[in-house]
Amino acid sequence: GDKAFAQFLTDEIKEEKKIQKHKSLPKVSGGWELEVHGTEAKLVRKIAGERITVTFNINNSIPPSVDEETQDDQKPDEQEPDLTSTPNFVVEVIKDDTKQTLVLDCHYPEDEVGHEGEEESDIFTIREVSFQPTGESDWKDTNYTLNTDSLDWALYDHLMDFLADRGVDNTFADELIELSTALEHQEYIKFLEDLKSFVKCQ
């Protein structure tokens, strides 16, 4: 059984490498520097007096596929739609002269994907906003967290503009999807390769 499994994995890896769009990870425009630690990626950008970091994790970032109706009578080419990774991402804005970090928790709403024809709508939303002490890795639950569900629209728009002024806008969000998808695919292939060596290991 293990032999067949290893053979299957070998073929699968070949196929996945064939459809891999990016041999190296795509860049995000606007002077962002990328750091990757396993499934977590961090983009960092410095502007006058501020440091902006965007962190996301590719685990569980591929939304479940909706179209269950795919019957077997499809041409084999069409079977798999492109999987897209749309991770939640956290934006931290750190001002050099304060001890606080403004943290904005953003995500891609599931129903927004494929929204051609609408006027300029944002492809991501801000879910929560809070202040956290700069440099602390553990965020405190005792800090007030603003949930945007019940937020005044004008304030929400200002927050979105505040992010856009720092380079976190629709273009960025599009490029983040592309980067995350490439990273997810790269990790998936690596996982298959690890699984193959694990299965083969006597």
PDB file of C-alpha atoms in Angstrom, residues 3-4 8-9 11 30 32 54 58 63 67 69 73 75 88 94-95 97 99 109 118 121 138 141 153 163 179 181:
ATOM      1  CA  LYS A   3       4.444   1.883  -2.517  1.00  0.00           C
ATOM      2  CA  ALA A   4       1.269   2.806  -4.345  1.00  0.00           C
ATOM      3  CA  PHE A   8       0.635   8.536  -6.287  1.00  0.00           C
ATOM      4  CA  LEU A   9       2.457  11.304  -4.425  1.00  0.00           C
ATOM      5  CA  ASP A  11       2.699  11.911  -9.798  1.00  0.00           C
ATOM      6  CA  GLY A  30       5.208  49.672  -2.897  1.00  0.00           C
ATOM      7  CA  TRP A  32       7.224  46.037   1.142  1.00  0.00           C
ATOM      8  CA  VAL A  54       1.123  43.137   7.688  1.00  0.00           C
ATOM      9  CA  ILE A  58      -1.743  30.640   4.899  1.00  0.00           C
ATOM     10  CA  PRO A  63     -12.232  29.199   1.272  1.00  0.00           C
ATOM     11  CA  ASP A  67     -19.810  24.676  -6.509  1.00  0.00           C
ATOM     12  CA  GLU A  69     -22.510  20.624  -8.729  1.00  0.00           C
ATOM     13  CA  ASP A  73     -19.148  14.887 -17.518  1.00  0.00           C
ATOM     14  CA  LYS A  75     -13.685  17.845 -19.729  1.00  0.00           C
ATOM     15  CA  ASN A  88      -7.133  37.141   7.185  1.00  0.00           C
ATOM     16  CA  ILE A  94       3.754  51.598  14.843  1.00  0.00           C
ATOM     17  CA  LYS A  95       4.613  55.256  15.281  1.00  0.00           C
ATOM     18  CA  ASP A  97       7.330  58.253  19.109  1.00  0.00           C
ATOM     19  CA  LYS A  99       4.486  53.229  22.945  1.00  0.00           C
ATOM     20  CA  PRO A 109     -15.397  38.802   2.870  1.00  0.00           C
ATOM     21  CA  GLU A 118     -19.746  46.990  -9.130  1.00  0.00           C
ATOM     22  CA  SER A 121     -15.804  48.470  -3.705  1.00  0.00           C
ATOM     23  CA  ASP A 138       0.924  38.694  23.397  1.00  0.00           C
ATOM     24  CA  ASP A 141      -7.685  40.937  26.165  1.00  0.00           C
ATOM     25  CA  TRP A 153     -19.603  54.568   8.426  1.00  0.00           C
ATOM     26  CA  LEU A 163      -4.741  52.252   5.653  1.00  0.00           C
ATOM     27  CA  LEU A 179       1.484  36.163  -2.823  1.00  0.00           C
ATOM     28  CA  THR A 181      -1.746  31.747  -3.081  1.00  0.00           C
TER      29      THR A 181
END
